[in-house]
PDB file of C-alpha atoms in Angstrom:
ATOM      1  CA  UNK T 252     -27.806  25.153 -28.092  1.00 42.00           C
ATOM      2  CA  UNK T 253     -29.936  23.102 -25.607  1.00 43.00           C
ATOM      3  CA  UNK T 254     -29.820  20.240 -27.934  1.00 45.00           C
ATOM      4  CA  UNK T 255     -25.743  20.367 -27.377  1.00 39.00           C
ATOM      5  CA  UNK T 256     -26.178  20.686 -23.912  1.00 36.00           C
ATOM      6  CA  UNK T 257     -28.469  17.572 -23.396  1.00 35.00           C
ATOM      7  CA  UNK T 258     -26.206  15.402 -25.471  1.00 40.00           C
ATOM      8  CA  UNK T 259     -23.220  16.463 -23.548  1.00 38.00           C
ATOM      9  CA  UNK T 260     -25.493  15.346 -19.903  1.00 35.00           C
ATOM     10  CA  UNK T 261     -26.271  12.386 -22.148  1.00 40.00           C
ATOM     11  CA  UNK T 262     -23.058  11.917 -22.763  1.00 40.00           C
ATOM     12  CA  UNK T 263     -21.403  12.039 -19.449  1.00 39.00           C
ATOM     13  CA  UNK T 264     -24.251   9.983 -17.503  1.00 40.00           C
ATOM     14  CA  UNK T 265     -23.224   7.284 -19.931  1.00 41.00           C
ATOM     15  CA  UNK T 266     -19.518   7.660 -19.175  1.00 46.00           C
ATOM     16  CA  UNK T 267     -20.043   7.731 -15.804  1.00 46.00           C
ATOM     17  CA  UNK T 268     -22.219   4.214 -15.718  1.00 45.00           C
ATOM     18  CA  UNK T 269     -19.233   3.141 -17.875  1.00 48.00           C
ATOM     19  CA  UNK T 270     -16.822   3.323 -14.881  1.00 77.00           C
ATOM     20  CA  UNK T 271     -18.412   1.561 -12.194  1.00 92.00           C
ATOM     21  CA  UNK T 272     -18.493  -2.036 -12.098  1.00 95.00           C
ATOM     22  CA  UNK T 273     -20.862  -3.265  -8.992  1.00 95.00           C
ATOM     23  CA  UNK T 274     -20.686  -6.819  -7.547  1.00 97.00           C
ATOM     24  CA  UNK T 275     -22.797  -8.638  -5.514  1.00 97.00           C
ATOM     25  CA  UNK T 276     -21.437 -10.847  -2.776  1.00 98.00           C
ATOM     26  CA  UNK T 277     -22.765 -14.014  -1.794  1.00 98.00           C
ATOM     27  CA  UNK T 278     -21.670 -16.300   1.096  1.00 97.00           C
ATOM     28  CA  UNK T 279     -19.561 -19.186   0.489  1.00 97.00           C
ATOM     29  CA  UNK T 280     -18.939 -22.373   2.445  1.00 95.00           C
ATOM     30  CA  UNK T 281     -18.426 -25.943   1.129  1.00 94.00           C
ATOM     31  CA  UNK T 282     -21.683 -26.832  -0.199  1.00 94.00           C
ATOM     32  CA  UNK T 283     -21.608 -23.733  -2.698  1.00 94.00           C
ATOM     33  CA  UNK T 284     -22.861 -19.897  -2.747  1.00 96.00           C
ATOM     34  CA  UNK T 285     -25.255 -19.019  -0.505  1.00 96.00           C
ATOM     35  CA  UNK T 286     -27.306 -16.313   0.608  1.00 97.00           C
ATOM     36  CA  UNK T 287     -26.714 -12.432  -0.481  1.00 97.00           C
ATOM     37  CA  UNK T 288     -24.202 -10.222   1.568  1.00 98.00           C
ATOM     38  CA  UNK T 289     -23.958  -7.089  -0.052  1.00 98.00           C
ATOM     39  CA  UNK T 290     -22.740  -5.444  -3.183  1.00 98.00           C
ATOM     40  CA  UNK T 291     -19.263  -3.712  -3.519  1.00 98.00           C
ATOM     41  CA  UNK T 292     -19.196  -0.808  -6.389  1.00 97.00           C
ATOM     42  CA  UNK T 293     -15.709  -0.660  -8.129  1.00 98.00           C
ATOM     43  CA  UNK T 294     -14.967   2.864  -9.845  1.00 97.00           C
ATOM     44  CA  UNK T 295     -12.170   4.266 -11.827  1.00 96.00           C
ATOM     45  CA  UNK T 296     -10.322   6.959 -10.227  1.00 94.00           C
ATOM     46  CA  UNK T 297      -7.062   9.044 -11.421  1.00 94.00           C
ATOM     47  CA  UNK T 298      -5.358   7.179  -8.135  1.00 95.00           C
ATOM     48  CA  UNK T 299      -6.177   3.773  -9.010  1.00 95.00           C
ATOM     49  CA  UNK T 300      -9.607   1.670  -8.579  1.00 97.00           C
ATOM     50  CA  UNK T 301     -11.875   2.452  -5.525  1.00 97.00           C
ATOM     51  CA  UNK T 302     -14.099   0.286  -3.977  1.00 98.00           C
ATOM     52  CA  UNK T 303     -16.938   0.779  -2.044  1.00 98.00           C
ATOM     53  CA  UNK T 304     -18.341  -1.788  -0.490  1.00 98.00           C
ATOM     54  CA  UNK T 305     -21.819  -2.652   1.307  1.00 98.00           C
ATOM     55  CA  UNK T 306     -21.800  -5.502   2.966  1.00 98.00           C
ATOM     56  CA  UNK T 307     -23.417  -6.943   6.000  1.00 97.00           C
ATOM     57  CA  UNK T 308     -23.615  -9.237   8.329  1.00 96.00           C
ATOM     58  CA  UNK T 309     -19.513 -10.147   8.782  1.00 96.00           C
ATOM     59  CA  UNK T 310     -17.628 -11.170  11.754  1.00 94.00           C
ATOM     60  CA  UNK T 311     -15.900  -7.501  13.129  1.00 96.00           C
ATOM     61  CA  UNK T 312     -12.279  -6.862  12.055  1.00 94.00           C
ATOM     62  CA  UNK T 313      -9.989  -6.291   9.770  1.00 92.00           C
ATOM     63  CA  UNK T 314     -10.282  -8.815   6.496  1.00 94.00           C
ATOM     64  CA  UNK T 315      -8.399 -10.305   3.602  1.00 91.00           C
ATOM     65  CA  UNK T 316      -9.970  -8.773   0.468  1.00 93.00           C
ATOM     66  CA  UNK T 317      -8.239  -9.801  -2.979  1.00 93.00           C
ATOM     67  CA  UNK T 318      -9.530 -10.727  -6.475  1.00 95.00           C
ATOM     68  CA  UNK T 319      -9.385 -14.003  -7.472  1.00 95.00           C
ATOM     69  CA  UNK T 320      -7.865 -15.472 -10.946  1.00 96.00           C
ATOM     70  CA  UNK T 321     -11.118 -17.052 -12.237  1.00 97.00           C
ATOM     71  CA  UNK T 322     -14.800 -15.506 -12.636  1.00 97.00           C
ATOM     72  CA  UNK T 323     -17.230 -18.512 -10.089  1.00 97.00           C
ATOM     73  CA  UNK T 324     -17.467 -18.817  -6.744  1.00 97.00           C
ATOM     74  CA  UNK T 325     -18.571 -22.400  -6.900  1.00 97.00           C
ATOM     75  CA  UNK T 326     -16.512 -24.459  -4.261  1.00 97.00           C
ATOM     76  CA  UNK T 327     -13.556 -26.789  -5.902  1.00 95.00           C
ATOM     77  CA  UNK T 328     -11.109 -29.786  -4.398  1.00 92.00           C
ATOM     78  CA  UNK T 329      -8.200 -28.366  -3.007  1.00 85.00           C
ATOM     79  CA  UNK T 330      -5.736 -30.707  -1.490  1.00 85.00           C
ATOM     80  CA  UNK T 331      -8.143 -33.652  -1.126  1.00 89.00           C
ATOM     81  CA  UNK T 332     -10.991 -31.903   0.199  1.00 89.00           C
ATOM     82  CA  UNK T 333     -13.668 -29.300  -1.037  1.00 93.00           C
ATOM     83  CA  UNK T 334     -12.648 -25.110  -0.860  1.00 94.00           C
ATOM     84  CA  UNK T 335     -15.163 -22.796  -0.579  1.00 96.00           C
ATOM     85  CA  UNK T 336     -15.285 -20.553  -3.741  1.00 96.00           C
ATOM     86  CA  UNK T 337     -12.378 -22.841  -4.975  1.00 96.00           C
ATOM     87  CA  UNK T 338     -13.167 -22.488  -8.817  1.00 97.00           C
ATOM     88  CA  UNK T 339     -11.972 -18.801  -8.216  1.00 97.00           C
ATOM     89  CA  UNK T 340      -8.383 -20.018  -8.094  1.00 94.00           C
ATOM     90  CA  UNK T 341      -5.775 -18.023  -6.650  1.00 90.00           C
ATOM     91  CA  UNK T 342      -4.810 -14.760  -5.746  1.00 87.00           C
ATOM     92  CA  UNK T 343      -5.087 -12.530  -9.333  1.00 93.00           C
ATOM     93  CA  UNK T 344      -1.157 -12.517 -10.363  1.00 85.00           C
ATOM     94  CA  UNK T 345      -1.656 -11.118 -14.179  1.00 90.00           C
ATOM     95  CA  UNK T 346       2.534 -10.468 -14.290  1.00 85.00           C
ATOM     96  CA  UNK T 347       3.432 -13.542 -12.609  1.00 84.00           C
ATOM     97  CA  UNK T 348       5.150 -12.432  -9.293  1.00 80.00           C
ATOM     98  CA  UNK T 349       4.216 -15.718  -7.806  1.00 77.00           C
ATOM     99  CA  UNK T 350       4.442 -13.970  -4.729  1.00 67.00           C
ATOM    100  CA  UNK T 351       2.049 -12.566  -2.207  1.00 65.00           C
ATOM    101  CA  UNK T 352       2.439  -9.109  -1.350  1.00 67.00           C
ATOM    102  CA  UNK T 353       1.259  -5.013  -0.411  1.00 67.00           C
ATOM    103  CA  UNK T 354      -1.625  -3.153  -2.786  1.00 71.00           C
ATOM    104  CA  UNK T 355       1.243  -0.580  -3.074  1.00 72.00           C
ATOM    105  CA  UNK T 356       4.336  -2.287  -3.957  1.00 74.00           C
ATOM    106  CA  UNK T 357       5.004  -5.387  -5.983  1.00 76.00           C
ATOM    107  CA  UNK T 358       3.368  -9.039  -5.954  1.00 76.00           C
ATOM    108  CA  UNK T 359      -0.242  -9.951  -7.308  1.00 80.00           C
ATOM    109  CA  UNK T 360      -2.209  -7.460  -8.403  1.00 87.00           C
ATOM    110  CA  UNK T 361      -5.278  -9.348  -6.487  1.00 90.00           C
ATOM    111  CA  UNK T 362      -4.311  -7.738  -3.200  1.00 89.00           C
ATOM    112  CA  UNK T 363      -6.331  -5.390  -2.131  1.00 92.00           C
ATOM    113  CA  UNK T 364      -5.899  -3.407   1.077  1.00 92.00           C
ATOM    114  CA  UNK T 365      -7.695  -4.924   3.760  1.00 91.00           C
ATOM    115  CA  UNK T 366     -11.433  -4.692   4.378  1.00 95.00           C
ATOM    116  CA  UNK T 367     -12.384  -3.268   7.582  1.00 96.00           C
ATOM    117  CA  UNK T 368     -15.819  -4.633   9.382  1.00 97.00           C
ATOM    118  CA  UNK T 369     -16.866  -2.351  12.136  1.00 97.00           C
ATOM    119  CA  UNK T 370     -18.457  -3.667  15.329  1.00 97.00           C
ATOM    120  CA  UNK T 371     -21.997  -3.952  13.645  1.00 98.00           C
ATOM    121  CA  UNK T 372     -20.965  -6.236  10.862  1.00 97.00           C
ATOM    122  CA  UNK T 373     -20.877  -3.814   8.493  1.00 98.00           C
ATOM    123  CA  UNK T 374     -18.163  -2.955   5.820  1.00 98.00           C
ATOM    124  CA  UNK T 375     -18.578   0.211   4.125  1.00 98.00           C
ATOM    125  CA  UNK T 376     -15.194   1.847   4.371  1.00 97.00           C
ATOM    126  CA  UNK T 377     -13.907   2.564   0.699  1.00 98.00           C
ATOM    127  CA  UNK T 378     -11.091   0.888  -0.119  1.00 96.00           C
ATOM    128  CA  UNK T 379      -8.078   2.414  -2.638  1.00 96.00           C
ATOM    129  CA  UNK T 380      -6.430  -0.218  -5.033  1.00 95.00           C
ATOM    130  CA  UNK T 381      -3.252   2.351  -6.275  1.00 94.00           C
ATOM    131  CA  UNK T 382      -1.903  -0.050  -8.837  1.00 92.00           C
ATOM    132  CA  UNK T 383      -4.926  -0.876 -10.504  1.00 95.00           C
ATOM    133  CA  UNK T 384      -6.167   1.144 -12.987  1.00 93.00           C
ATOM    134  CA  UNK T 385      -8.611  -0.339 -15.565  1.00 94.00           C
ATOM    135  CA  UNK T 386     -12.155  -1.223 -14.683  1.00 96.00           C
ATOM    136  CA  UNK T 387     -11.953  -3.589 -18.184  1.00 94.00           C
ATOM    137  CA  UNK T 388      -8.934  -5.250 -16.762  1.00 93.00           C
ATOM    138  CA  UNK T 389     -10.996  -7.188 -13.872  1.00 97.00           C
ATOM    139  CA  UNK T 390     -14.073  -7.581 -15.655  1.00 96.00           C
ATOM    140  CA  UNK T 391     -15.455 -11.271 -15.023  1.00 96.00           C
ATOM    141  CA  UNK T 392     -13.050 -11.693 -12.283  1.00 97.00           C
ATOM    142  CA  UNK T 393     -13.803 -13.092  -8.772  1.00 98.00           C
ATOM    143  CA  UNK T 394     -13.735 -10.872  -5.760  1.00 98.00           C
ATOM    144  CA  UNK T 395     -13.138 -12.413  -2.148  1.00 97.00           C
ATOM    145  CA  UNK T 396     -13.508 -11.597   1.561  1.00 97.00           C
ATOM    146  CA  UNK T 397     -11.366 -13.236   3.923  1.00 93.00           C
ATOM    147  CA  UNK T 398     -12.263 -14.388   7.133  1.00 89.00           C
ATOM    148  CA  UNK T 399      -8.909 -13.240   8.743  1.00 69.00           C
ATOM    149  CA  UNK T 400      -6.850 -10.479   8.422  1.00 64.00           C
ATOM    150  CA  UNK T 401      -4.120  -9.886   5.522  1.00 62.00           C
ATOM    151  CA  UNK T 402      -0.679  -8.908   7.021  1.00 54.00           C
ATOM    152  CA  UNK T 403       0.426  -8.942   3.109  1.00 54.00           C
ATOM    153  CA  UNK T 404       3.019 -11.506   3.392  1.00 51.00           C
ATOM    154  CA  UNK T 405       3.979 -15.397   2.493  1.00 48.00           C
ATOM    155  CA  UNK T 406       4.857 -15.004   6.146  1.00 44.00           C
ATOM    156  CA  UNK T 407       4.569 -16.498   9.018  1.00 43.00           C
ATOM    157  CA  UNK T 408       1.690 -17.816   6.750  1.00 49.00           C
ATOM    158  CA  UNK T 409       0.931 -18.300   3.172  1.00 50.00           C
ATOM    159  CA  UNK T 410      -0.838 -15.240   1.315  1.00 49.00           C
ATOM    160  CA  UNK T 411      -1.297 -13.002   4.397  1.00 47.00           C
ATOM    161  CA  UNK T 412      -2.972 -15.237   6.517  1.00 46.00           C
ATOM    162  CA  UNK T 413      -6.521 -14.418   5.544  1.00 61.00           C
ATOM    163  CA  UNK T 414      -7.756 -18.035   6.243  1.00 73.00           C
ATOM    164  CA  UNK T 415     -11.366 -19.630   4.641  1.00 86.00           C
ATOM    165  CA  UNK T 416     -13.344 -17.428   1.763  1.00 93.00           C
ATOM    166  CA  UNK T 417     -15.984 -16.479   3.705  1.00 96.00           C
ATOM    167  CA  UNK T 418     -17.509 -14.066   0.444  1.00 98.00           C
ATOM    168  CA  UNK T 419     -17.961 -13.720  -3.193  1.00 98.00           C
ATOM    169  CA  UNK T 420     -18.840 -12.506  -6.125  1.00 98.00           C
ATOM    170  CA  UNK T 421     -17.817 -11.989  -9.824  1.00 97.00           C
ATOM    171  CA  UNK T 422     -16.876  -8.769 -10.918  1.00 96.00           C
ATOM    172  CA  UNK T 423     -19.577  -7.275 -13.602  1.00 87.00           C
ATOM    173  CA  UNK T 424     -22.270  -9.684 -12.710  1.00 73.00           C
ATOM    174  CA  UNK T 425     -25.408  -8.056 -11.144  1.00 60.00           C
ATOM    175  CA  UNK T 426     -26.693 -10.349  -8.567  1.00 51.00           C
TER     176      UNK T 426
END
C-alpha cells in the first residue's frame, strides 16, 4: 500500500513540473540582451495559461506583454535600422488573423493582457491568457514586455501601441 501511495506523490510531482514552463527575462536594447530582469512562470490552468511573473526593475505602468513568433531575443534590422529583440519577429499569429487584437476575442494569439508594474518597478500580478491552452504549444517561443501600454488595437497605432521591447526571454529556456 505505501509503495502505491509514493508512486502516486511521484507521480503527480512529476505532472505538476510538467505544466509549468518558467522564463527568464533579460533586457533588450540595440546592441543585444542584456542583464537579467526576472523570470515569469507559465502554468496550465482549466481557464487558459497563467502567468506569473517576477520581474524587476521596470518603468511603473501598465505594459504591452505578447509572445513573439520566433524563439531569440537577439536584436534584427527592421526598416533600415537595428530592433531590439528583432529576431523574435512579430506578434505570435499561429491562425493567421493578421490582425492585432484582445486576449479574449479574436486576432493573434500572442496578446496577452497587459502587464501591470506597480510604483516600485515590480511586476508580479498574474496574468490570465483565456484562449491559450497548451503549455507545448509556446514552447521555444519568445516572450516580450513592452515599454508602453497595449490598448489592443491596430488603432490609433499599430499593435496596441506598446512601443520599443524593452524585455525578453524564450519560453522553456532556464536562464
Amino acid at each position: 500500500m505505501k509503495r502505491w501511495i509514493l508512486a502516486a506523490l511521484a507521480s503527480t510531482a512529476l505532472a505538476a513540473q510538467a505544466e509549468t514552463l518558467t522564463v527568464t527575462l533579460h533586457n533588450v536594447d540595440v546592441d543585444g540582451v542584456g542583464e537579467r530582469a526576472g523570470t515569469v512562470k507559465i502554468e496550465a490552468s482549466e481557464y487558459g495559461l497563467v502567468f506569473l511573473p517576477d520581474l524587476s526593475g521596470l518603468e511603473p505602468g501598465i505594459r504591452g506583454f505578447h509572445i513573439h513568433t520566433n524563439g531569440s531575443c537577439e536584436p534584427a534590422e527592421n526598416n533600415g535600422s537595428l530592433m531590439p529583440a528583432g529576431a523574435a519577429g512579430g506578434h505570435w499569429d499561429p491562425q493567421d488573423s493578421g490582425r492585432h487584437g484582445d486576449p479574449w476575442g479574436d486576432g493573434h494569439l500572442g496578446d496577452l493582457p497587459a502587464l501591470m508594474v506597480e510604483s516600485d518597478g515590480n511586476a508580479r500580478q498574474p496574468v490570465l491568457a483565456p484562449r491559450l491552452k497548451s503549455l507545448g504549444d509556446i514552447r521555444g517561443l519568445a516572450l516580450m514586455v513592452h515599454e508602453g501600454g497595449d490598448n489592443h488595437a491596430d488603432h490609433p497605432e499599430p499593435l496596441g501601441g506598446g512601443g520599443g521591447r524593452v524585455l525578453c526571454g524564450v519560453i522553456g529556456q532556464g536562464s
